[in-house]
XYZ file of C-alpha atoms in Angstrom:
156
model
C 0.000 -0.001 -0.001
C 1.112 3.533 -0.776
C 0.207 6.474 1.444
C -0.213 9.806 -0.359
C -0.844 13.406 0.648
C -4.571 14.052 0.391
C -3.963 17.339 -1.447
C -2.093 15.467 -4.207
C -5.150 13.260 -4.681
C -7.279 16.356 -5.306
C -8.768 16.887 -1.850
C -9.127 20.532 -0.801
C -7.112 20.258 2.421
C -4.225 22.682 1.849
C -3.864 25.625 4.212
C -5.762 27.891 1.785
C -8.534 25.376 1.069
C -7.125 24.309 -2.289
C -5.510 21.111 -3.535
C -2.396 20.180 -5.511
C -3.958 17.572 -7.756
C -1.447 15.287 -9.389
C -3.234 12.977 -11.800
C -0.603 10.238 -11.335
C -1.342 10.210 -7.598
C -5.087 10.347 -8.148
C -4.769 7.337 -10.467
C -3.069 5.315 -7.705
C -5.963 6.146 -5.417
C -8.598 5.229 -8.006
C -6.820 1.900 -8.602
C -6.940 1.160 -4.837
C -3.152 1.198 -4.621
C -3.044 4.198 -2.284
C -4.667 5.724 0.786
C -4.712 9.440 1.560
C -3.460 11.249 4.622
C -3.216 14.891 5.671
C -0.881 15.214 8.654
C -2.055 18.741 9.374
C -5.703 17.709 9.624
C -4.672 14.720 11.744
C -2.828 17.171 13.994
C -6.028 19.077 14.689
C -6.029 21.846 12.091
C -9.001 22.822 9.956
C -9.167 24.015 6.361
C -8.520 26.779 5.619
C -5.826 27.653 8.156
C -3.047 30.142 8.514
C 0.175 29.322 6.637
C 3.004 27.984 8.791
C 6.729 27.448 8.305
C 9.504 25.813 10.278
C 11.678 28.370 12.052
C 15.189 27.457 13.163
C 15.806 24.300 11.133
C 13.816 21.525 9.516
C 11.515 18.688 10.519
C 14.239 16.703 12.255
C 15.116 19.768 14.319
C 11.442 20.137 15.279
C 11.324 16.518 16.474
C 14.437 17.105 18.607
C 13.104 20.363 20.088
C 15.640 22.547 18.257
C 13.162 24.290 15.893
C 9.498 25.276 15.925
C 6.609 25.461 13.493
C 5.178 28.967 13.556
C 2.129 30.423 11.834
C 2.534 33.639 9.872
C 0.953 35.579 12.763
C 3.599 34.203 15.135
C 1.556 31.494 16.875
C 3.568 28.396 17.815
C 1.847 25.321 16.337
C 4.718 22.888 16.819
C 2.663 20.537 18.989
C -0.050 20.140 16.332
C 2.552 19.358 13.645
C 4.210 16.755 15.851
C 0.823 15.233 16.733
C -0.056 15.047 13.027
C 3.271 13.389 12.248
C 2.699 10.695 14.876
C -0.889 10.109 13.687
C 0.422 9.718 10.124
C 3.111 7.296 11.309
C 0.466 5.208 13.058
C -1.707 5.118 9.938
C 1.251 4.147 7.712
C 2.174 1.345 10.123
C -1.411 0.081 10.323
C -1.670 0.034 6.511
C 1.688 -1.698 6.104
C 2.738 1.059 3.711
C 5.988 0.603 1.858
C 6.171 4.005 0.177
C 4.808 7.395 1.070
C 4.341 10.226 -1.439
C 3.998 13.610 0.243
C 3.634 17.201 -0.959
C 6.951 18.986 -1.409
C 7.629 22.327 0.362
C 5.158 21.670 3.192
C 6.279 22.064 6.833
C 4.677 18.647 7.378
C 5.306 16.820 4.145
C 8.327 18.333 2.401
C 10.819 15.579 1.601
C 13.738 17.603 0.274
C 12.703 21.280 0.255
C 10.775 23.450 2.733
C 10.227 27.173 3.152
C 12.893 28.960 5.185
C 10.691 30.225 8.031
C 10.629 33.874 6.963
C 7.319 33.778 4.998
C 8.981 35.338 1.962
C 8.563 32.383 -0.410
C 12.232 31.380 -0.093
C 13.067 27.697 0.119
C 15.856 25.722 1.768
C 16.996 22.123 1.672
C 15.234 20.219 4.421
C 12.275 18.052 5.256
C 8.989 18.517 7.038
C 8.070 17.164 10.447
C 6.049 14.194 9.173
C 8.678 13.210 6.615
C 11.390 13.333 9.284
C 9.411 11.067 11.623
C 8.474 8.610 8.881
C 12.077 8.322 7.680
C 13.285 7.914 11.251
C 10.955 4.910 11.407
C 12.219 3.337 8.185
C 9.678 4.536 5.626
C 10.623 5.586 2.100
C 9.228 9.090 1.555
C 9.249 10.759 -1.852
C 7.513 13.808 -3.270
C 5.400 14.366 -6.342
C 8.491 16.011 -7.849
C 10.539 12.811 -7.863
C 7.632 10.407 -8.403
C 8.799 9.667 -11.965
C 12.160 8.440 -10.639
C 10.381 5.427 -9.142
C 8.666 2.829 -11.228
C 5.380 1.440 -9.981
C 7.242 -1.802 -9.323
C 9.633 -0.045 -6.921
C 6.740 1.688 -5.182
C 4.748 -1.502 -4.791
């Protein structure tokens, strides 16, 4: 089973109420090869919600208490992001997932690039909180950007 970001499957769960539909991901879902997850909703957020970025590092730093996830207004939402990451981990374990495809750039789901924490649209190399926790627990996490690098045989 493959776990995918709900926004990539066309669900309107992004912070601004939109989605990031990727037809390749939606096809996996329609073929019953994938299940959706939104770590932010699992962490207790609603849609829409205020944008948030990791300040002081990346997802690994958040897990180790060295960085925080902060909303644009300055509110610390680190706890909700960590809770969402653990809920996603539990779901992936229950499903016996072997690959997880998450939305790049997200403070939850980014797998190689996230925003730099200044809310200026600038990106840095790093991963989101959920990706960091999943990788720490042995899961392969990729983004929609490098989906084509993996054949369906590798994913399954």
